[in-house]
Short mmCIF file of C-alpha atoms and ligand atoms in Angstrom, two decimals:
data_model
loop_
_atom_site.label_atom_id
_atom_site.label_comp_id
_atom_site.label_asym_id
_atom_site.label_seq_id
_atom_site.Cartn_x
_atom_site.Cartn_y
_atom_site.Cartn_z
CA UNK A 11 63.61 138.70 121.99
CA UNK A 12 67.18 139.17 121.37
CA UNK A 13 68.97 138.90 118.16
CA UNK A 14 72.89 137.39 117.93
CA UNK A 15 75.15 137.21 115.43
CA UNK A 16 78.00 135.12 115.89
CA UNK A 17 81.47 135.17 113.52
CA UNK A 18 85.00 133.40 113.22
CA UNK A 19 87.62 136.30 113.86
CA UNK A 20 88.65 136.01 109.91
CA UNK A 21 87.99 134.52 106.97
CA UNK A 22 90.96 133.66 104.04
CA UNK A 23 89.86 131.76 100.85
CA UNK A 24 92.20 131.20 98.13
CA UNK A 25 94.00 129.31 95.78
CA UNK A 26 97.27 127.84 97.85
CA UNK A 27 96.36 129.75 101.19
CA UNK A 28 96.65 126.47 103.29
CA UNK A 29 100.45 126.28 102.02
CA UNK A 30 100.60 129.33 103.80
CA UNK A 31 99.53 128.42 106.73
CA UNK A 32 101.98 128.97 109.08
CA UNK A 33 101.87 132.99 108.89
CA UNK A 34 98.07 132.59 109.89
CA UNK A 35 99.45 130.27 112.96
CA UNK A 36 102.58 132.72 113.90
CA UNK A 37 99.97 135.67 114.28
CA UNK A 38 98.14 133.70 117.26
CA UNK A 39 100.79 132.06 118.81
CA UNK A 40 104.49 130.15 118.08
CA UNK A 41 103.48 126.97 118.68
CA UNK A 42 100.26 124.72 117.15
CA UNK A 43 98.76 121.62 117.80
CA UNK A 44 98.09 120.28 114.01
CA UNK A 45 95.17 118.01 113.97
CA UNK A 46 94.18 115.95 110.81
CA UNK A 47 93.78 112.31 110.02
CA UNK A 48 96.16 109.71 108.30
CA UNK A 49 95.01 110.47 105.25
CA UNK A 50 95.40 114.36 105.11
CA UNK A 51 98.76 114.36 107.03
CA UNK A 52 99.74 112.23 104.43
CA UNK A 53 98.94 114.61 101.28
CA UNK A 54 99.83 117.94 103.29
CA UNK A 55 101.93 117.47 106.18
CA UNK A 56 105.49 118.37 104.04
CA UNK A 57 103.86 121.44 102.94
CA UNK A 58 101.82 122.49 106.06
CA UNK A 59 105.26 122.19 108.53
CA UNK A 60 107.70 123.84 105.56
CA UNK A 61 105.03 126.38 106.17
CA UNK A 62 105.58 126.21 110.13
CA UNK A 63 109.01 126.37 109.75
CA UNK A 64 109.50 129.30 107.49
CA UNK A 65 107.40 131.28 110.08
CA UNK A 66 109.01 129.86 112.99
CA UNK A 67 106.18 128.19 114.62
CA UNK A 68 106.43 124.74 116.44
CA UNK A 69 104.42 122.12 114.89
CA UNK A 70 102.89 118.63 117.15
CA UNK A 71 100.91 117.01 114.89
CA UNK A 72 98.19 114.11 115.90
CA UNK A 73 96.95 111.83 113.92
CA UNK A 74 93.25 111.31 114.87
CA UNK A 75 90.81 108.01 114.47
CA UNK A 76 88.88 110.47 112.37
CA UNK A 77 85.62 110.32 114.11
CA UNK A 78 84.42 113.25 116.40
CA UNK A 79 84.23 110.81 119.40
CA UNK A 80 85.22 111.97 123.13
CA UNK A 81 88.12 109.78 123.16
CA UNK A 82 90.09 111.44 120.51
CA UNK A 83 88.90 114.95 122.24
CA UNK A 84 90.75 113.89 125.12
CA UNK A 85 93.74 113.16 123.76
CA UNK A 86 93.99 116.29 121.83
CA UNK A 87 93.59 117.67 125.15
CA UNK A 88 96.65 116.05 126.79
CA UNK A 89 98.59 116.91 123.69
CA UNK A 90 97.79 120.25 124.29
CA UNK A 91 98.75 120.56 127.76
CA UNK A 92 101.47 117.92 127.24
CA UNK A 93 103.04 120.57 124.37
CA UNK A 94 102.15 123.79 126.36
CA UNK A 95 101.11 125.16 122.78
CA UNK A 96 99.08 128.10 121.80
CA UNK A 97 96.71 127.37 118.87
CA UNK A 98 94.88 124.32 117.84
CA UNK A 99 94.35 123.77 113.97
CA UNK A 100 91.81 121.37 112.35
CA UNK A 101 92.56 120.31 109.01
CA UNK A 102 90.69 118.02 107.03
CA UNK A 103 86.77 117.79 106.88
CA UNK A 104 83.83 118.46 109.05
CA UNK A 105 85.34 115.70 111.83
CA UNK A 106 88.82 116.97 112.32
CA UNK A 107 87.12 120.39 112.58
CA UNK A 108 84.66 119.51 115.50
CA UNK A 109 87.31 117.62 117.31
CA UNK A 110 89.86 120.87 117.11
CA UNK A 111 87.37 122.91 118.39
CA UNK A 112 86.59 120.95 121.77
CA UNK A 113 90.40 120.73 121.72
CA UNK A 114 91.01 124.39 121.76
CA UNK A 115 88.29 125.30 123.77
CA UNK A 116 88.53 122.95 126.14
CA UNK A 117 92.76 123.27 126.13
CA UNK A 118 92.79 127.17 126.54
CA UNK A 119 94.12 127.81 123.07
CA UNK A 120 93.41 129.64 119.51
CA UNK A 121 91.91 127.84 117.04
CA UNK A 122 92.63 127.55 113.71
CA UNK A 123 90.09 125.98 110.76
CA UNK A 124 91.48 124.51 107.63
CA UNK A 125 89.21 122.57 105.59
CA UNK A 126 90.63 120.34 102.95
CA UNK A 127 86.79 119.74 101.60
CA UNK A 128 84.03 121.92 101.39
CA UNK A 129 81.53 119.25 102.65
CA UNK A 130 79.61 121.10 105.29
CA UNK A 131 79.52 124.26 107.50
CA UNK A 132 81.36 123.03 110.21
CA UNK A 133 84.70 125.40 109.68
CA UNK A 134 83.00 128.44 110.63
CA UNK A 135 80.78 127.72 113.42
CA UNK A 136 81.60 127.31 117.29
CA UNK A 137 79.68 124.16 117.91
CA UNK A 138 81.10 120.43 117.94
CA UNK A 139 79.09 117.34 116.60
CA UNK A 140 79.95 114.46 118.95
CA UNK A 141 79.43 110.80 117.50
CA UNK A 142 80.11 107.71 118.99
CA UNK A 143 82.76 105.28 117.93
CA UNK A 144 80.09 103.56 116.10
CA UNK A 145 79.81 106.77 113.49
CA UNK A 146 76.20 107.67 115.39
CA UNK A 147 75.84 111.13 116.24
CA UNK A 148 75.69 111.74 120.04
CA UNK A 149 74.59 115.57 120.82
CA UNK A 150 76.78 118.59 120.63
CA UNK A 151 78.57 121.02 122.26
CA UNK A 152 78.60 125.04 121.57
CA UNK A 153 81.74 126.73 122.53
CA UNK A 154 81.60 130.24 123.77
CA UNK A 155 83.59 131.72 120.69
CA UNK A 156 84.34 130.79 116.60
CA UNK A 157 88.08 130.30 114.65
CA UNK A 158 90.33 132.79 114.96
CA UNK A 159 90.84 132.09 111.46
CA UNK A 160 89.31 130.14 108.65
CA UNK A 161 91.69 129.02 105.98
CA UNK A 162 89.53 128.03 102.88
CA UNK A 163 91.84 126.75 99.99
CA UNK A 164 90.19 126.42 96.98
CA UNK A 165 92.92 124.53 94.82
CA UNK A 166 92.74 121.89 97.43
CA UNK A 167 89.08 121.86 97.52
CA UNK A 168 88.59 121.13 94.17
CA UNK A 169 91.04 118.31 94.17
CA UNK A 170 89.14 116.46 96.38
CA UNK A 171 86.22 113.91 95.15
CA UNK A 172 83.45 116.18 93.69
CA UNK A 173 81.29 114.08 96.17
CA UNK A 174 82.30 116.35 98.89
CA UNK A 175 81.55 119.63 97.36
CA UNK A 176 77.68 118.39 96.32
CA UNK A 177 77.67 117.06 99.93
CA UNK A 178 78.07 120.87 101.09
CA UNK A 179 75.56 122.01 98.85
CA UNK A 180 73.19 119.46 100.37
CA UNK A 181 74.17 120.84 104.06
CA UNK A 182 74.33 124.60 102.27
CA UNK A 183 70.41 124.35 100.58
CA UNK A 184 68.63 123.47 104.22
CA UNK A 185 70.09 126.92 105.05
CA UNK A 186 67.37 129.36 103.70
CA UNK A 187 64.17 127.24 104.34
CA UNK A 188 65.36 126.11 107.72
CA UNK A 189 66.51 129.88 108.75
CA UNK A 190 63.02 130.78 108.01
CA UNK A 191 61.04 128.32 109.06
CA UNK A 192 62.57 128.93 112.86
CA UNK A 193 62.56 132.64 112.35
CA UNK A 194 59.00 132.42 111.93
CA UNK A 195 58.50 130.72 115.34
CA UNK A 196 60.96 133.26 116.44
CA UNK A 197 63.08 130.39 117.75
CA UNK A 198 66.75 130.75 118.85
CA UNK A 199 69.84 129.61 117.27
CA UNK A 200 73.18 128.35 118.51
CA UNK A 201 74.07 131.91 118.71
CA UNK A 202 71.67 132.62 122.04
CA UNK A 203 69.25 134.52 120.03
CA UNK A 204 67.22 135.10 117.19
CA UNK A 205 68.39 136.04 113.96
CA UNK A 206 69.80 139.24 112.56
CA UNK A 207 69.29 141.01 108.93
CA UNK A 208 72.50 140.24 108.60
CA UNK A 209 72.02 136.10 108.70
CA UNK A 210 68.91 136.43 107.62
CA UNK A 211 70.28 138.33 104.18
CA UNK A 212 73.46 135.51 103.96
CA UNK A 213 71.02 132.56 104.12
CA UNK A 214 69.06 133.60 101.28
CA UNK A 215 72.11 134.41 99.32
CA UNK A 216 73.25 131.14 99.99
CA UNK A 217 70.23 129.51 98.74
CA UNK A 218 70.43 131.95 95.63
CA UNK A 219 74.28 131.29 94.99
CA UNK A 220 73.60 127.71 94.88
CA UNK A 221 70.60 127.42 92.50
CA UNK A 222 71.92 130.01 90.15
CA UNK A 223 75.92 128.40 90.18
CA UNK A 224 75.33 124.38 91.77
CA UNK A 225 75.25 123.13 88.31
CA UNK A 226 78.18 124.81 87.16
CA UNK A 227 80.45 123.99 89.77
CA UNK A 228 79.56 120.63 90.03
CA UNK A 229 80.56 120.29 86.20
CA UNK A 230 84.03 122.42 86.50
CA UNK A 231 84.83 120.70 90.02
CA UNK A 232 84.59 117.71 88.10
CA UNK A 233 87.61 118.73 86.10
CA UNK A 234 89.28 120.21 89.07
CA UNK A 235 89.42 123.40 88.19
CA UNK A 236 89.00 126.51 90.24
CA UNK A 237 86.36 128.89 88.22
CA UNK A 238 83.87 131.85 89.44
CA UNK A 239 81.22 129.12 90.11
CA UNK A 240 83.43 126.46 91.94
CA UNK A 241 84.43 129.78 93.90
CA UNK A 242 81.41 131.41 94.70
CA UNK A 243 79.93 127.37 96.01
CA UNK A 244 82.56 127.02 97.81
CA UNK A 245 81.93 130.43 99.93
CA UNK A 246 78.41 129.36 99.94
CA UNK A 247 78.97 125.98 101.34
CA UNK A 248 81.76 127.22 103.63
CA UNK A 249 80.74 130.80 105.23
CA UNK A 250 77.27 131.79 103.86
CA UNK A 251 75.63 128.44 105.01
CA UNK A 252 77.62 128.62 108.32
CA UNK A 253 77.01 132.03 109.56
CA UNK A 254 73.43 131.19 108.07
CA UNK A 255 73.01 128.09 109.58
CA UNK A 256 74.59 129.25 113.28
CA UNK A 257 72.76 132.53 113.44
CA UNK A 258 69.59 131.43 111.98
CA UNK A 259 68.47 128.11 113.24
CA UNK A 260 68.11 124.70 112.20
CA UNK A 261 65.10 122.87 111.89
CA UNK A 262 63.60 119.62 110.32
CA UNK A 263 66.11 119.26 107.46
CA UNK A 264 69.00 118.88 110.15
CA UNK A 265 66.28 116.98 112.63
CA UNK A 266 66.15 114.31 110.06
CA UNK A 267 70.16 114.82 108.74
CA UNK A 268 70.97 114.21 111.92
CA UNK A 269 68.67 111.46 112.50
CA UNK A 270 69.88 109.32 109.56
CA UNK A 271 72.82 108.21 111.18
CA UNK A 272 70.71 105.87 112.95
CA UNK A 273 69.54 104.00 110.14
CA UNK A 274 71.70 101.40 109.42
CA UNK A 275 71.57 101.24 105.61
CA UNK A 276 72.32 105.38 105.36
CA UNK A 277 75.91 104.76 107.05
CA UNK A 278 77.71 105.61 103.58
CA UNK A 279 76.06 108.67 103.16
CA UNK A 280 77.47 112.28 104.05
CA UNK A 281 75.76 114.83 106.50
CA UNK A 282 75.11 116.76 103.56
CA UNK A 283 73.07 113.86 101.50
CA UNK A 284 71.09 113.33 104.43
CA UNK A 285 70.21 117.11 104.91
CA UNK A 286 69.16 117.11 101.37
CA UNK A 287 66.44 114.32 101.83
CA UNK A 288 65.73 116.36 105.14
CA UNK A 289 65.26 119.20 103.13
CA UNK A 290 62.95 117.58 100.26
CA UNK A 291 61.10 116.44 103.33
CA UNK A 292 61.20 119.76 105.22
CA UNK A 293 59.74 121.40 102.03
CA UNK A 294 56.82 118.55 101.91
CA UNK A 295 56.07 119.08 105.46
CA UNK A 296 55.48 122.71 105.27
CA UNK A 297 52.05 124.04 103.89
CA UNK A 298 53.40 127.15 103.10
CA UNK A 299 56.25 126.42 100.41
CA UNK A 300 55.41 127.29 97.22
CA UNK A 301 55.09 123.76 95.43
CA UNK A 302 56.73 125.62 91.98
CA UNK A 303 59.84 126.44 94.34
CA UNK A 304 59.85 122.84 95.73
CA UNK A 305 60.02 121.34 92.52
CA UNK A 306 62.75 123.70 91.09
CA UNK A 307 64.59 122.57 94.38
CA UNK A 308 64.27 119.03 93.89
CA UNK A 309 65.14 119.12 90.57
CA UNK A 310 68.28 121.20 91.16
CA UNK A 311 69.26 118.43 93.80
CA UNK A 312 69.17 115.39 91.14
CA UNK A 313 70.95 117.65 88.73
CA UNK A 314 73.55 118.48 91.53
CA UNK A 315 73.50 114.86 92.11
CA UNK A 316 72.21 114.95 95.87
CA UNK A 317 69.53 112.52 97.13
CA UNK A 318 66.28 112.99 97.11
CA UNK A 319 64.48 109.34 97.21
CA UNK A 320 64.71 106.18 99.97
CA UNK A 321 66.04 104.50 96.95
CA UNK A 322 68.92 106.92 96.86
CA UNK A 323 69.61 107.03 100.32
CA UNK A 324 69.95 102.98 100.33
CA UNK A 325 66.45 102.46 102.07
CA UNK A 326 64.22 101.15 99.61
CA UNK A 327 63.85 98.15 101.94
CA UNK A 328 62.79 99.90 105.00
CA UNK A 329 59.49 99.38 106.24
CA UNK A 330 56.55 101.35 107.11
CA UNK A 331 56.74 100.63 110.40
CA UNK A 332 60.20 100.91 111.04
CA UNK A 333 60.16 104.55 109.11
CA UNK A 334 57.49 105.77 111.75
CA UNK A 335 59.37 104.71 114.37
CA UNK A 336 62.44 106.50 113.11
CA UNK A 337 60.04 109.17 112.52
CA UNK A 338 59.38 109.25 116.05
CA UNK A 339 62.89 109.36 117.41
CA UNK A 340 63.81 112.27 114.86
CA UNK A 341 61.16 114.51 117.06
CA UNK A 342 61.50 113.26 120.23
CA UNK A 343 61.72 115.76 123.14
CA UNK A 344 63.96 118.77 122.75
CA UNK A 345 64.17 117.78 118.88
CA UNK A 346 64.81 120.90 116.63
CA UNK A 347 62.16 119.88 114.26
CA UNK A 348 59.67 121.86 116.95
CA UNK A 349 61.04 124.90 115.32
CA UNK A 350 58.30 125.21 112.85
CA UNK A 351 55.71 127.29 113.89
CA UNK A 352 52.95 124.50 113.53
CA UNK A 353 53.13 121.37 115.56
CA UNK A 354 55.49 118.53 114.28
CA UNK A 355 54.53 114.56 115.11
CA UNK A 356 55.82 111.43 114.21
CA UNK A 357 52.92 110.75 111.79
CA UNK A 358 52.99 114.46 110.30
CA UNK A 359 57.37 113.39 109.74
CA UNK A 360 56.42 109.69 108.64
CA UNK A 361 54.12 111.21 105.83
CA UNK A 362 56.22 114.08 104.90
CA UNK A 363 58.95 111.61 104.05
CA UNK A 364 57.01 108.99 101.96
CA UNK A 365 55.86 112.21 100.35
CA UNK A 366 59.20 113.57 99.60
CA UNK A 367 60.31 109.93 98.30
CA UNK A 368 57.37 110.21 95.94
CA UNK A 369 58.19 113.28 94.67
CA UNK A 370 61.69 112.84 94.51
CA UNK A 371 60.78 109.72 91.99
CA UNK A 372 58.37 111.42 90.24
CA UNK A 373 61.21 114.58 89.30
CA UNK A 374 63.79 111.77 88.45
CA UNK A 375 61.13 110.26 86.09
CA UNK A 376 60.65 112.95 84.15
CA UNK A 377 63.93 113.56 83.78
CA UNK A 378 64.70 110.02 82.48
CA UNK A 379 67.04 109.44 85.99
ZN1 ZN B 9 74.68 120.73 108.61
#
């Protein structure tokens, strides 16, 4: 049994630190390949290259589709070698993220993170997500190293739809239960081993930062304003739940997160909303959670404003059969819902999720939602 802890080189978070990005660029090389989507070039790209220029780095941006697909990982590639430059930045959310980090891995270069939402753990890990042009997630891909730097600005996290943040706190909650439910098995991470004290201690603190300050920041992110909760969620959704989630393991939460964007009806939904209903589920699947803590969880999520029935996820009209045989595909071979320690089926998943729909309506009801 070995233990591994993986980490990004450093990690900035701050109000305005993404205006400064180009001193974080000109300390890993003097020329960057900037990669965001239409949308984000078009809110930061006069700041990000006044930036560039004042700290005489070169900057090529592209434009991306804005899915994590293989085609747009090629082209970043090409840019790269096209440019001859030395870093690759991501900003944006989790997609401009996973497709910088097959760009500077597979282009020879440093990477850069800058997240413009705090939507998921992506900015701190060293895996990609691949999906298919068709938004449906297609495997991944772990790179032998993390960021050189994450850039984490707060000011223009909060600016951004509160959606995203509560969407992070849905990825961020699956942290704890999942970290321990493979721990138990003694099942590997993306790191290459088992976890440390170290992830071990961040997951739970993750889980604690969000039940204890989830509320709060939801409320002042709603107002756009940058307070001690808004902060602390934003670390947790950002670096605890990433060094957490990459040095802990995954497990059913993510089996059926990741699953969900094959059902046709969940497309709107973030990774984060899914992993919540994978996590209500997760809970209801394992016979050792505490039902007390369950139900404080689930009722933290509908106050948070996360998922937690089929109703809220858009599937009230799927059937039974068609849920067990999504059931099935979410732990087919090599799934990581055989992480738990006990063995997972596609009844055992099927039932765990009507259960978790049932409870999830039951909390709502007796809080009037
Ligand atoms: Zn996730």
């Amino acid at each position: 049994m070995v233990r591994v802890m993986v980490f990004p080189r450093r990690y900035v978070q701050g109000e305005g630190v993404l205006a400064d990005i180009g001193k974080y660029l000109a300390a890993l090389g003097d020329s960057a390949l900037l990669i965001w989507d239409q949308n984000v070039s078009d809110m930061f790209s006069e700041s990000v290259m006044k930036s560039l220029e004042e700290n005489k780095v070169k900057g090529v941006p592209f434009v991306f589709s804005g899915e994590s697909d293989r085609t747009q990982i090629g082209l970043g590639i090409d840019m790269v070698h096209k440019a001859g430059v030395k870093v690759v930045a991501g900003i944006g959310g989790g997609k401009a993220i996973d497709v910088a980090k097959a760009v500077a891995w597979k282009g020879g270069t440093k990477l850069v993170t800058a997240p413009t939402i705090a939507s998921n753990d992506a900015p701190t890990s060293s895996a990609t997500v691949y999906y298919t042009e068709d938004h449906i997630m297609d495997g991944w891909e772990v790179w032998p190293g993390n960021p050189d730097v994450v850039l984490v600005d707060t000011q223009v996290i909060v600016k951004a739809p509160v959606r995203w943040l509560v969407s992070g706190m849905g990825d961020g909650i699956s942290t704890w239960f999942e970290a321990e439910a493979a721990y138990k098995g003694r099942r590997g991470a993306i790191s290459g081993g088992v976890s440390t004290l170290a992830a071990w201690t961040l997951a739970r603190l993750c889980y604690d930062t969000l039940m204890t300050f989830g509320v709060d920041a939801r409320r002042d992110a709603e107002h756009k304003v940058v307070t001690p909760a808004v902060d602390r969620v934003i670390e947790a959704n950002t670096l605890l739940s990433g060094l957490g989630f990459e040095s802990s393991g995954v497990c059913t939460a993510h089996a059926i997160g990741n699953g969900l964007t094959a059902v046709p009806q969940c497309h709107a939904f973030t990774h984060g909303e899914k992993v919540a209903f994978g996590t209500v589920t997760q809970l209801c699947l394992d016979e050792d959670k505490d039902p007390a803590e369950r139900n404080r969880v689930v009722d933290w999520m509908i106050d948070v404003g996360l998922p937690v029935t089929f109703a809220d996820l858009n599937m009230s009209d799927v059937t039974e059969a068609e849920l067990l045989n999504y059931a099935a595909g979410f732990v087919g071979p090599g799934s990581i819902a055989h992480n738990h320690v006990f063995p997972v089926t596609p009844f055992s998943l099927f039932s765990a999720m009507v259960a978790a729909d049932a409870l999830g309506r039951e909390r709502k009801a007796l809080k009037g939602k």
